Short mmCIF file of C-alpha atoms and ligand atoms in Angstrom, two decimals:
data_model
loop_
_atom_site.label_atom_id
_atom_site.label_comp_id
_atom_site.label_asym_id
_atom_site.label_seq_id
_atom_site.Cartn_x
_atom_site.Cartn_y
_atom_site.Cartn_z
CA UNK A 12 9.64 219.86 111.94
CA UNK A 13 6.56 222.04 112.88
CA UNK A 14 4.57 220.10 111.23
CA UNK A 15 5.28 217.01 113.82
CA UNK A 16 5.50 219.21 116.63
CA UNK A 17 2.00 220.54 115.90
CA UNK A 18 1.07 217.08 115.28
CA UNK A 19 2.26 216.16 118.81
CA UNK A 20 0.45 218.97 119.81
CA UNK A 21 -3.23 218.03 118.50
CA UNK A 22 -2.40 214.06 119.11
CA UNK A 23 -0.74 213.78 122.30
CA UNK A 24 -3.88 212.36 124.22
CA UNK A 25 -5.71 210.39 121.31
CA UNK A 26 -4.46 207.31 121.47
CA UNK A 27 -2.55 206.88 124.34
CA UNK A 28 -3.12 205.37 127.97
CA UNK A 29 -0.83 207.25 130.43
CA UNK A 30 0.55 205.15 133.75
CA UNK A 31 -1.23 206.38 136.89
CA UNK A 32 -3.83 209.06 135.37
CA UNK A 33 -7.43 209.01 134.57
CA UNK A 34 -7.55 209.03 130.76
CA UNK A 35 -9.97 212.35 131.05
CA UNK A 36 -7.59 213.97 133.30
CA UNK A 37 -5.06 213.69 130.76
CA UNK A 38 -6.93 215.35 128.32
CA UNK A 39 -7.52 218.29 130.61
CA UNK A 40 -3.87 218.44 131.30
CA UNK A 41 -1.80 216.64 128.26
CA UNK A 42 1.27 215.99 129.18
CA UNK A 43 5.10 217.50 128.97
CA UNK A 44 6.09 216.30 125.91
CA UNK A 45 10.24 216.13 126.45
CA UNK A 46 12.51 215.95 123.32
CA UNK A 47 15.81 215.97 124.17
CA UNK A 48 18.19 215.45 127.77
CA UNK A 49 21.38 216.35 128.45
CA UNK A 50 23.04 215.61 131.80
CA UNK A 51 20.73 216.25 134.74
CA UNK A 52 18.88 218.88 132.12
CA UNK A 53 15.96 217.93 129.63
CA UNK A 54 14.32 220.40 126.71
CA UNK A 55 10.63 220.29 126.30
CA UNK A 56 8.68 220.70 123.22
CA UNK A 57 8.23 224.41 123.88
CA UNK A 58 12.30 224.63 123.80
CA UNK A 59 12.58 224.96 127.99
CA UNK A 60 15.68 223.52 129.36
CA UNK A 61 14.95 222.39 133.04
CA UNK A 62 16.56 220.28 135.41
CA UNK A 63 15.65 217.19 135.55
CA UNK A 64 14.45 217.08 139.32
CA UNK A 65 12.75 213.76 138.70
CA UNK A 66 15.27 211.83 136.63
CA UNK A 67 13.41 210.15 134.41
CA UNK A 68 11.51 208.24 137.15
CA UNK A 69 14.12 207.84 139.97
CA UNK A 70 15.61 206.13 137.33
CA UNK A 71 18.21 207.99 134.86
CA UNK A 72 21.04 208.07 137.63
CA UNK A 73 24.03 208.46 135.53
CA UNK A 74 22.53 211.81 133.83
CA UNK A 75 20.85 212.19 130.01
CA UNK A 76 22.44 211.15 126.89
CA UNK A 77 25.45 209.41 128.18
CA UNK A 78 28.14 209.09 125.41
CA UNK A 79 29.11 205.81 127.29
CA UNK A 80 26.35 204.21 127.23
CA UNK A 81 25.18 205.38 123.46
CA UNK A 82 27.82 203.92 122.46
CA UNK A 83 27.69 200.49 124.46
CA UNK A 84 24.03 199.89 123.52
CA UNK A 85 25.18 200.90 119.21
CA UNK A 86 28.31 198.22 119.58
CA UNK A 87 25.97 195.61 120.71
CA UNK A 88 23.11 196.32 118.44
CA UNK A 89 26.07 196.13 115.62
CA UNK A 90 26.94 192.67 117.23
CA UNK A 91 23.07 191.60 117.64
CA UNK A 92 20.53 192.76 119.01
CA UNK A 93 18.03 190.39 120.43
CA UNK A 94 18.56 186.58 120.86
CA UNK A 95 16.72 184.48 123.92
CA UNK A 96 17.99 183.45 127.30
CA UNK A 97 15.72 180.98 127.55
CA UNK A 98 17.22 176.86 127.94
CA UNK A 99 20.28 176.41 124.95
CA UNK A 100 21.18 179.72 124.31
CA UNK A 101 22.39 183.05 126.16
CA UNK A 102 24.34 185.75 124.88
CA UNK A 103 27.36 187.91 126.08
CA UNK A 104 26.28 190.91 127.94
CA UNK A 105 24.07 188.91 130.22
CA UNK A 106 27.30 186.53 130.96
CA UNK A 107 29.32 190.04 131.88
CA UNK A 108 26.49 191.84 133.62
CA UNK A 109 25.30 188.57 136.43
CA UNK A 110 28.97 188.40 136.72
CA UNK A 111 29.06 192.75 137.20
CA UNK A 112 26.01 192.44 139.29
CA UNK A 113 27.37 189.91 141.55
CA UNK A 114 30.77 191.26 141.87
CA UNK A 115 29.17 194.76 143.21
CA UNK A 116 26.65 192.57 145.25
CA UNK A 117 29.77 190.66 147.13
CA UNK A 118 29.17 191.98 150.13
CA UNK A 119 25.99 190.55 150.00
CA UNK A 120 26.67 187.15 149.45
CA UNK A 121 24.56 187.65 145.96
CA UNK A 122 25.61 184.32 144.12
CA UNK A 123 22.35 184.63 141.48
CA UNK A 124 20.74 186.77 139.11
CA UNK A 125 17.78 186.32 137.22
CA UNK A 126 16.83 189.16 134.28
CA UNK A 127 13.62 190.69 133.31
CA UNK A 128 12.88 194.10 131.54
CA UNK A 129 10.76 196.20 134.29
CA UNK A 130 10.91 196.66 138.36
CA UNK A 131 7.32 194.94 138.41
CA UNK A 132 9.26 191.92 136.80
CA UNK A 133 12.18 192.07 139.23
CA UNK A 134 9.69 191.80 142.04
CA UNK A 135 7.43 189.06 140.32
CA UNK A 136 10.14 187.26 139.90
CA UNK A 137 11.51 187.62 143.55
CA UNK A 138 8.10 186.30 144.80
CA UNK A 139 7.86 183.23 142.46
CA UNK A 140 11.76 181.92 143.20
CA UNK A 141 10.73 182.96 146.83
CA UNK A 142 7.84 180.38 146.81
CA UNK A 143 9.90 178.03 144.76
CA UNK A 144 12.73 178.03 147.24
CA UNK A 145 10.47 176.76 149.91
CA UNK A 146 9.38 173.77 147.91
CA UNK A 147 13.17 173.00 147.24
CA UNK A 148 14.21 173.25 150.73
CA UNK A 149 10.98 170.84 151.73
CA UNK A 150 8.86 173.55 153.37
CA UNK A 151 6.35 173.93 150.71
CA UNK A 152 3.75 175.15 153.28
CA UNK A 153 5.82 178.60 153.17
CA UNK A 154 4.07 180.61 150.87
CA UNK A 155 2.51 183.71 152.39
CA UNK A 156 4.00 186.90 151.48
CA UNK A 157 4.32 190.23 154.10
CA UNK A 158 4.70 193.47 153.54
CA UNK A 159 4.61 197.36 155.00
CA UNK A 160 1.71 199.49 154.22
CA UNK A 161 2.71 202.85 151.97
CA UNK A 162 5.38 200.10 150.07
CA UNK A 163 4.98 199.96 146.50
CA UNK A 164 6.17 196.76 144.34
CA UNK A 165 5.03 197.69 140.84
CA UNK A 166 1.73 196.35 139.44
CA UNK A 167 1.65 192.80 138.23
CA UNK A 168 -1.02 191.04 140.46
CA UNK A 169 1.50 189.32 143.02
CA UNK A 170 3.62 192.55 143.38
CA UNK A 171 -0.05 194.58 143.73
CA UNK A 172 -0.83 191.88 146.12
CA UNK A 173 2.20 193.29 148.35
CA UNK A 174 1.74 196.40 147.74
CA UNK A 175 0.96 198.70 150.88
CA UNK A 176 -1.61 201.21 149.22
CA UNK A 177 -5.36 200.28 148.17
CA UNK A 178 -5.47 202.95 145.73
CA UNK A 179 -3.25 200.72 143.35
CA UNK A 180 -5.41 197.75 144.32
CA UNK A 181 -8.67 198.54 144.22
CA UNK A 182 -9.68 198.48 140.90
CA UNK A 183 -7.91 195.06 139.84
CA UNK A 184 -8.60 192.59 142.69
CA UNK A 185 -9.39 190.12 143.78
CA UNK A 186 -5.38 189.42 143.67
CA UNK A 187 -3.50 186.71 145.46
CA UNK A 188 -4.07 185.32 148.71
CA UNK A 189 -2.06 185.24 152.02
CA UNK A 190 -0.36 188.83 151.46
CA UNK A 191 -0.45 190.70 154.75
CA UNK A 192 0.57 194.81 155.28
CA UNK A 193 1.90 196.12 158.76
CA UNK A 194 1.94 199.37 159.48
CA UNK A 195 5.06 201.30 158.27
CA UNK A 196 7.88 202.79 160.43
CA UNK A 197 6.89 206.00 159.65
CA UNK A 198 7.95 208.56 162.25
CA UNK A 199 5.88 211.81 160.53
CA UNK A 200 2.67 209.40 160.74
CA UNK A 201 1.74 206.42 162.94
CA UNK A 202 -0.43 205.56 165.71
CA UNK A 203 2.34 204.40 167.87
CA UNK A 204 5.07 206.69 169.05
CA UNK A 205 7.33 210.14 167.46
CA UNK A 206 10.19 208.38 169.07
CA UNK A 207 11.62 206.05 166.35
CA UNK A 208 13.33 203.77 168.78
CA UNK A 209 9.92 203.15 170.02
CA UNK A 210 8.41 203.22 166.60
CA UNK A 211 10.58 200.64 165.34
CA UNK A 212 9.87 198.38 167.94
CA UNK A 213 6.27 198.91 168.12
CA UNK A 214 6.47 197.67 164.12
CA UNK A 215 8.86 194.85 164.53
CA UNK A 216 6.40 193.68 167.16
CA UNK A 217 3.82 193.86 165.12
CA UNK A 218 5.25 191.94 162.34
CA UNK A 219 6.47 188.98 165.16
CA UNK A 220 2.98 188.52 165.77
CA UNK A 221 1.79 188.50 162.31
CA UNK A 222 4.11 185.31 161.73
CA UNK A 223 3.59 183.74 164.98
CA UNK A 224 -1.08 184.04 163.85
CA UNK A 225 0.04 182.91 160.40
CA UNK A 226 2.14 180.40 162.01
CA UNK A 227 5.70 180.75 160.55
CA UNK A 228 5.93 177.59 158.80
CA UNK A 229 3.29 179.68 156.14
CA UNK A 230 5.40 182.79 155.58
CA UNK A 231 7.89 182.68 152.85
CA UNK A 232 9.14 185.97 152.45
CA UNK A 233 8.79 189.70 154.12
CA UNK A 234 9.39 192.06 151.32
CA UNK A 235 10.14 196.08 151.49
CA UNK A 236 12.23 199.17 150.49
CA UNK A 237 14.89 199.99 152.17
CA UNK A 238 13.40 203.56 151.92
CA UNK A 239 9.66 203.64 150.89
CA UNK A 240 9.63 205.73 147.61
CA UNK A 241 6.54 205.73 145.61
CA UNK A 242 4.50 205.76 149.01
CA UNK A 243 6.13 209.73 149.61
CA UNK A 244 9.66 208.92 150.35
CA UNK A 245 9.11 207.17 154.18
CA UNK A 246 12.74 206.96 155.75
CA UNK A 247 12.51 204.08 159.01
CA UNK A 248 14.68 204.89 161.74
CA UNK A 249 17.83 203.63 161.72
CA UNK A 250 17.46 200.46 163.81
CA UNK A 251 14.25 198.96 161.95
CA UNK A 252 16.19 197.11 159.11
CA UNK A 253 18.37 195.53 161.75
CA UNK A 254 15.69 194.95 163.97
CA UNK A 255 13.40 193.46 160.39
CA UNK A 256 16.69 191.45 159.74
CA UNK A 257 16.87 189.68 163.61
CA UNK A 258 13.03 188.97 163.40
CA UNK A 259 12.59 187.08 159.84
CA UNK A 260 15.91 185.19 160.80
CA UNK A 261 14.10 184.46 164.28
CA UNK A 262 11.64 182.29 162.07
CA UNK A 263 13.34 181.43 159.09
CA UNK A 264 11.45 184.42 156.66
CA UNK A 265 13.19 185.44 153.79
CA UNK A 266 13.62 188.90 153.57
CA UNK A 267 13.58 190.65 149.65
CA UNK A 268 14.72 194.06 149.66
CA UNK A 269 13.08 195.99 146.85
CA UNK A 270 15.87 197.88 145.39
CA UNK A 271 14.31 199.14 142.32
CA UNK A 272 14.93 202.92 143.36
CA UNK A 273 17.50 202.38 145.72
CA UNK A 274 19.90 200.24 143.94
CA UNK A 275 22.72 201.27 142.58
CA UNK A 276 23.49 204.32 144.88
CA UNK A 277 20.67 206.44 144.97
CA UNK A 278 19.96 206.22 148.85
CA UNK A 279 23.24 207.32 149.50
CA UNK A 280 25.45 203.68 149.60
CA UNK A 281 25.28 200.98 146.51
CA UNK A 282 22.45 199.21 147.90
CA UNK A 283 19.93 200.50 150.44
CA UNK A 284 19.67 197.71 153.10
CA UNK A 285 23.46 198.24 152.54
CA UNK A 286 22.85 201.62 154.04
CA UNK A 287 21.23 200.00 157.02
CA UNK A 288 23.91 197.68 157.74
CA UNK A 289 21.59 194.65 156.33
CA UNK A 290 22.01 191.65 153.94
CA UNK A 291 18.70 190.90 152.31
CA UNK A 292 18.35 187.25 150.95
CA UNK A 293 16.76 188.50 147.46
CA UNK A 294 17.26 191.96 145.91
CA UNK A 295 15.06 193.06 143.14
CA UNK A 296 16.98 195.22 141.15
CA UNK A 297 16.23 197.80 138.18
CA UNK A 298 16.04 201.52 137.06
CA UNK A 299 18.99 202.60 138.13
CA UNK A 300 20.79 199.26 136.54
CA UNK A 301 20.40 200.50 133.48
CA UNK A 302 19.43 204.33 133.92
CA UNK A 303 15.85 203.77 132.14
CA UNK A 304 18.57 203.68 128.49
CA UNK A 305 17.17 200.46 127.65
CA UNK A 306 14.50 198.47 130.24
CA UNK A 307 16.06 196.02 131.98
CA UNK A 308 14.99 194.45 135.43
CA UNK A 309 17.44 192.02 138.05
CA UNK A 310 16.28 189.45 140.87
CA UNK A 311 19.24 188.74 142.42
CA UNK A 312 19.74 186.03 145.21
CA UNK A 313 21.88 185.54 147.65
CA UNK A 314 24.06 181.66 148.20
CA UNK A 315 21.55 180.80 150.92
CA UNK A 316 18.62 180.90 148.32
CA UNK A 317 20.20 180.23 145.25
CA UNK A 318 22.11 176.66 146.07
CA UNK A 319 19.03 175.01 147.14
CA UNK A 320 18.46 174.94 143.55
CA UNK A 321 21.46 172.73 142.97
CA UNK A 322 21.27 170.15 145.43
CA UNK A 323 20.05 167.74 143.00
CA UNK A 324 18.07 167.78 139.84
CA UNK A 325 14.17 167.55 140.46
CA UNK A 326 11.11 168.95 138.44
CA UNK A 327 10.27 171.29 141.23
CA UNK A 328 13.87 173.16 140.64
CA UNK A 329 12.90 173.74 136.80
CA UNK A 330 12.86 177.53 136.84
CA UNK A 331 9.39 177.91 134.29
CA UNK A 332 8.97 181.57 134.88
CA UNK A 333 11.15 183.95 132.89
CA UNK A 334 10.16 186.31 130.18
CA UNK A 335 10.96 187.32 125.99
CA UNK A 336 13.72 189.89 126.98
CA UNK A 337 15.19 188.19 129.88
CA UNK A 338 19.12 188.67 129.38
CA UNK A 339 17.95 191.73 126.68
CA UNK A 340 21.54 192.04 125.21
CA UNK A 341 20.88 195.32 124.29
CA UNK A 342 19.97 196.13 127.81
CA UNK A 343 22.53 194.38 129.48
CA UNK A 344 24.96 196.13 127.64
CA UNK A 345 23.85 199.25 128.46
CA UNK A 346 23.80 198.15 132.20
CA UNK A 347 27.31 197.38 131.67
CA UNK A 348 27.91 201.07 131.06
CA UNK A 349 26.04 202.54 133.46
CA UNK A 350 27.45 200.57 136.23
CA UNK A 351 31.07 201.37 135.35
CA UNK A 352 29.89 205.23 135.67
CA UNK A 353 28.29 204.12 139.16
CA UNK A 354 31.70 202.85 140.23
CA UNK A 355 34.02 205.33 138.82
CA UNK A 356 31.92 207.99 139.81
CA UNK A 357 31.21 207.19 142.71
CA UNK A 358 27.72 207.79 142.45
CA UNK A 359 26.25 206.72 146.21
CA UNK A 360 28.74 208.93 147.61
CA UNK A 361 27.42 211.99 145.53
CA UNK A 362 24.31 210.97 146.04
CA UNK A 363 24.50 210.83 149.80
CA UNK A 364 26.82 214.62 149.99
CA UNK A 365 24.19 216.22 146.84
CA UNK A 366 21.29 214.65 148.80
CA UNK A 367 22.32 216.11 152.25
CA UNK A 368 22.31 219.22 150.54
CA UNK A 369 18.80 219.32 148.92
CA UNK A 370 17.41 218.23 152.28
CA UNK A 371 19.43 220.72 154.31
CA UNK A 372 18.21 223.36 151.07
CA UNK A 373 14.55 222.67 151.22
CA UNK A 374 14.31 221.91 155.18
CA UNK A 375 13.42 225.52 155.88
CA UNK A 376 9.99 225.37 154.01
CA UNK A 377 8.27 223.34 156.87
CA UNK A 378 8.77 226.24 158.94
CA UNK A 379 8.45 229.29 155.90
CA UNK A 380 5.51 227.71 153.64
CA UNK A 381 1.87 227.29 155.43
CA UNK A 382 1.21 223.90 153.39
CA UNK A 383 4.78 222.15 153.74
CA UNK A 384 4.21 219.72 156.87
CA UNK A 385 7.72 218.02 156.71
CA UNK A 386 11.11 218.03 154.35
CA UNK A 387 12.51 214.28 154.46
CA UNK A 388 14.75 211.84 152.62
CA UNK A 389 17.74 209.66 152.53
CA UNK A 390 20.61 210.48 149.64
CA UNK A 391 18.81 211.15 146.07
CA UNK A 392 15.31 210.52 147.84
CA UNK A 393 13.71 213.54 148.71
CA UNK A 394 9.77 214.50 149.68
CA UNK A 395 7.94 217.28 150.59
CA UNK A 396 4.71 216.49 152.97
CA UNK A 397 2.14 218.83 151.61
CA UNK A 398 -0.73 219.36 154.53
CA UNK A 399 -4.15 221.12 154.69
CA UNK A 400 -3.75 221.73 158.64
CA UNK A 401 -0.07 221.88 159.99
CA UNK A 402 -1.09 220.95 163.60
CA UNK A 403 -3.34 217.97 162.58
CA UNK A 404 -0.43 216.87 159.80
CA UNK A 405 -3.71 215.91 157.57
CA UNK A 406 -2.19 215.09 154.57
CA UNK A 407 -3.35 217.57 151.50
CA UNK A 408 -6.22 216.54 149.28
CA UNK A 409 -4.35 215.71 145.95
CA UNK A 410 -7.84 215.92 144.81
CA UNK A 411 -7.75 219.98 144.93
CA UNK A 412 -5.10 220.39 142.46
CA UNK A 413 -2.36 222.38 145.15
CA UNK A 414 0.22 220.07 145.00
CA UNK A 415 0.15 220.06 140.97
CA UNK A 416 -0.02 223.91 141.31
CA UNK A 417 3.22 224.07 143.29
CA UNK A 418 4.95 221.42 140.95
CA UNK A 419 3.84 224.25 137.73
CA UNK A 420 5.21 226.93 139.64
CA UNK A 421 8.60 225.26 140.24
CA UNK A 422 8.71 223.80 136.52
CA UNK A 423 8.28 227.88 135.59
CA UNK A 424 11.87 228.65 137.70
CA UNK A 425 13.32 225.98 136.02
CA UNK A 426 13.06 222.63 137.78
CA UNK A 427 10.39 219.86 137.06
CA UNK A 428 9.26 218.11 140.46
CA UNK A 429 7.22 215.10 140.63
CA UNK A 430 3.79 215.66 142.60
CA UNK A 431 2.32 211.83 143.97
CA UNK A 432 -0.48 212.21 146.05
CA UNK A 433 0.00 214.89 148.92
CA UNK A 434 4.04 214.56 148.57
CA UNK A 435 5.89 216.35 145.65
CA UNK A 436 9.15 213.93 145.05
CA UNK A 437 12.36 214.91 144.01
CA UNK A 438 15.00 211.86 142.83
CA UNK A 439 17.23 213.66 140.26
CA UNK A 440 20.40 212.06 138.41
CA UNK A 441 22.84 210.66 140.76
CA UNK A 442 25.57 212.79 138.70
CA UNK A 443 23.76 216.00 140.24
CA UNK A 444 26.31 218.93 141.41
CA UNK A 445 25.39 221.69 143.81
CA UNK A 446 23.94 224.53 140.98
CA UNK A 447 21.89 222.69 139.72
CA UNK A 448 20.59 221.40 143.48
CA UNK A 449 20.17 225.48 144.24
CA UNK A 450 17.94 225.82 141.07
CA UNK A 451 15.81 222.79 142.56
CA UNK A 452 16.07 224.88 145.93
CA UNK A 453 15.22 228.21 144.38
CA UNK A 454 12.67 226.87 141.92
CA UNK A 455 10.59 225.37 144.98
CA UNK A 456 11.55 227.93 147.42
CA UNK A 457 9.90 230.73 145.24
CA UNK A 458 6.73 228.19 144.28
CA UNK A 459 5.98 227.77 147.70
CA UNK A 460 6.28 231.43 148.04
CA UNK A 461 3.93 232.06 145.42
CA UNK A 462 1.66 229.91 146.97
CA UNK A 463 1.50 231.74 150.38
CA UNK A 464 1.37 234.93 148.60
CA UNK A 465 -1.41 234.21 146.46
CA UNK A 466 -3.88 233.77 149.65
N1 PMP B 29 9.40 198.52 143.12
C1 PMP B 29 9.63 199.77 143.49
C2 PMP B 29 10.19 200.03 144.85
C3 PMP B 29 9.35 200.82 142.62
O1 PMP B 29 9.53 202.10 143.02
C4 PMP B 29 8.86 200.54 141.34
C5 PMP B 29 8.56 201.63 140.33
N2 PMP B 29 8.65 202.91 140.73
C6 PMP B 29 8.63 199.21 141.00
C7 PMP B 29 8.92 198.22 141.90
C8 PMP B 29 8.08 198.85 139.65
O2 PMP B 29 8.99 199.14 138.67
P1 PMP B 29 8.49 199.32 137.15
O3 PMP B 29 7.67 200.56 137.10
O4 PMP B 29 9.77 199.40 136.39
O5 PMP B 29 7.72 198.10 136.79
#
């Protein structure tokens, strides 16, 4: 067993690409190598047991090493585990899980649902049956896509082409045409107004006149998060989603809610736009579907969209985009499990009451810790604004390595945290109870601490 470990050890940067890191900066820093979860707990290499502050990736909602779900995803594999969705064939758990998905999607109106393996292919997909719609419904002029700067919509090049942050873009264009960002309803940040009755309506305008210079009849879809995650957890007021809703239906826009983190109960309610009292037209749909067990992504469509492909047979309805694991039996089955621990545990409503308490728990650092500009989030979705000047809310340099210092210090009290940019993240398991919220408290409290004391 050392033997490996120390192999881990010496290899763990040679031959791997890492996600979102410079291949150098890896080396200088290899990372965390995690062995074993339990719960809302993970061991590292070195033997720590921390909690889990990050879950996974916003993704492992239902909590490490389910019994449940071990057991769902061995009884298929024992059954089979891999034959194709594509035209003649399907098999069961993608039957049970559309028909799962659906059921828990009543509300709504979700009649469709269209696998894949990854979030970046939930929101691919979205944007191709999106376009594909417009040619059914005989307004194949509707292609352009909108979108809010700071959203993030994975990385193939049409979700990249949505995507509200150059970083992400710049080294892989030129990427599709006709994508447009507005300015995001964010109330710490934005040229308009703090008041975010104002703000929202400064936006909304904004986005009316980007359809009316397009001309509507180009625009097929507006697409968003309910709560902007990757881009530092950006919570609109109340009123924009409502406000989004009334303006796409206004001129005919589809609107896609990106759901990837927030489905499934992490914002606090089973679906985020649910949250705002809105009924998106397309959801794109993973993590939390199958609490990163197996990969599995969901487009899911509500009647509006989906019958237009069964008004009549024509060449133009002949779905030719799907992918190797759509329908991944394996992966359905384990979304099977995980969403009966969603429902029976009720898992938005202990997100929203375990996510009131973080922010209520970490709130007091804006006004203790010199370089914590603002505590915000929604449910499971929590960020902390690192800033270089308080006053001037100038957003901290993720260049100078303080935001990865804090997340160290925190990981040595016990609790990993997820540094992006200027904004250190927390999205734990959904199944989260208050200690082990007071050890992510404690574990930032006294980082932030050390911080201030160190200068
Ligand atoms: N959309 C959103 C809102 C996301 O947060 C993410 C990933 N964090 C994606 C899409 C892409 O998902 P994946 O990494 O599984 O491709």
């Amino acid at each position: 067993m050392l033997d490996r470990d120390n192999f881990l050890r010496a290899e763990n940067t040679r031959h791997q690409f890492h996600p979102m890191t410079h291949p150098m900066m890896s080396a200088e820093h290899p990372p965390q190598i995690i062995t074993h979860g339990d719960g809302c707990y993970v061991t590292d290499l070195d033997g720590n047991r921390l909690v889990d502050g990050v879950g996974g990736l916003w993704n492992v909602n239902v909590g490490h090493n389910r019994a449940e779900v071990k057991q769902a995803i061995v009884e298929q594999m024992d059954r089979i585990s891999y034959y194709s969705s594509f035209s003649g064939s399907a098999t069961a758990p993608s039957i049970e899980l559309s028909a799962k998905v659906c059921e828990m999607a009543a509300e709504e109106e979700i009649t469709k649902v269209m696998f894949s393996a990854n979030g970046s292919d939930a929101v691919e997909t979205a944007l191709k049956l999106a376009r594909q719609y417009w040619h059914l419904v005989g307004q194949p002029t509707r292609t352009k896509f909108l979108s809010l700067k700071q959203g993030y919509h994975g990385v193939h090049f049409g979700g990249l082409s949505v995507n509200g942050a150059p970083y992400y873009r710049n080294a892989y264009e030129p990427l599709l045409g006709g994508c447009f960002q507005i300015d995001s309803p964010w109330t710490y940040r934005n040229p308009y107004s703090e008041d975010p009755e104002e703000l929202a309506d400064a936006v909304i305008t904004q986005i009316e006149r980007t359809i009316q210079a397009q001309g509507s009849q180009t625009v097929a879809a507006f697409i968003a998060e309910p709560v902007q995650g990757a881009g530092g957890v950006i919570v609109p007021p109340a009123s924009f989603w409502p406000k989004l809703r009334a303006v796409l239906d206004k001129y005919e826009v589809l609107l896609i809610s990106d759901e990837v983190v927030t489905g499934f109960g992490r914002s606090g309610s089973m679906f985020g736009a649910r949250g705002w009292g809105v009924k998106p037209d397309i959801m794109c749909l993973a993590k939390g579907i199958s609490s990163g067990y197996v990969p599995l992504g969901a487009t899911a469509l509500n009647k509006r969209v989906a019958d237009a492909w069964y008004k009549e047979f024509s060449e133009t309805g002949i779905i030719m985009h799907g992918y190797t694991s759509t329908g991944h039996p394996v992966g359905c089955a384990a979304a099977l499990a995980c969403l009966d621990i969603v429902e029976q545990e009720d898992l938005p409503g202990n997100a929203a009451k375990m996510g009131a308490r973080l922010l209520e728990g970490l709130k007091p650092l804006a006004e203790r810790c010199s370089i914590v500009g603002e505590v915000r989030g929604k449910g499971l979705m929590v960020g902390l604004d690192m800033v270089s000047d308080k006053d001037a809310r100038s957003p901290m340099d993720p260049g100078n390595g303080i935001v990865e210092r804090i997340a160290g210090y925190a990981r040595e009290e016990g609790a990993i945290v997820r540094p992006a940019g200027s904004v250190i993240i927390l999205s734990p398991p959904l199944v989260i109870q208050e200690p082990e919220i007071d050890i992510i408290v404690d574990a930032l409290t006294k980082a932030c601490d050390r911080y201030d004391a160190e200068q």
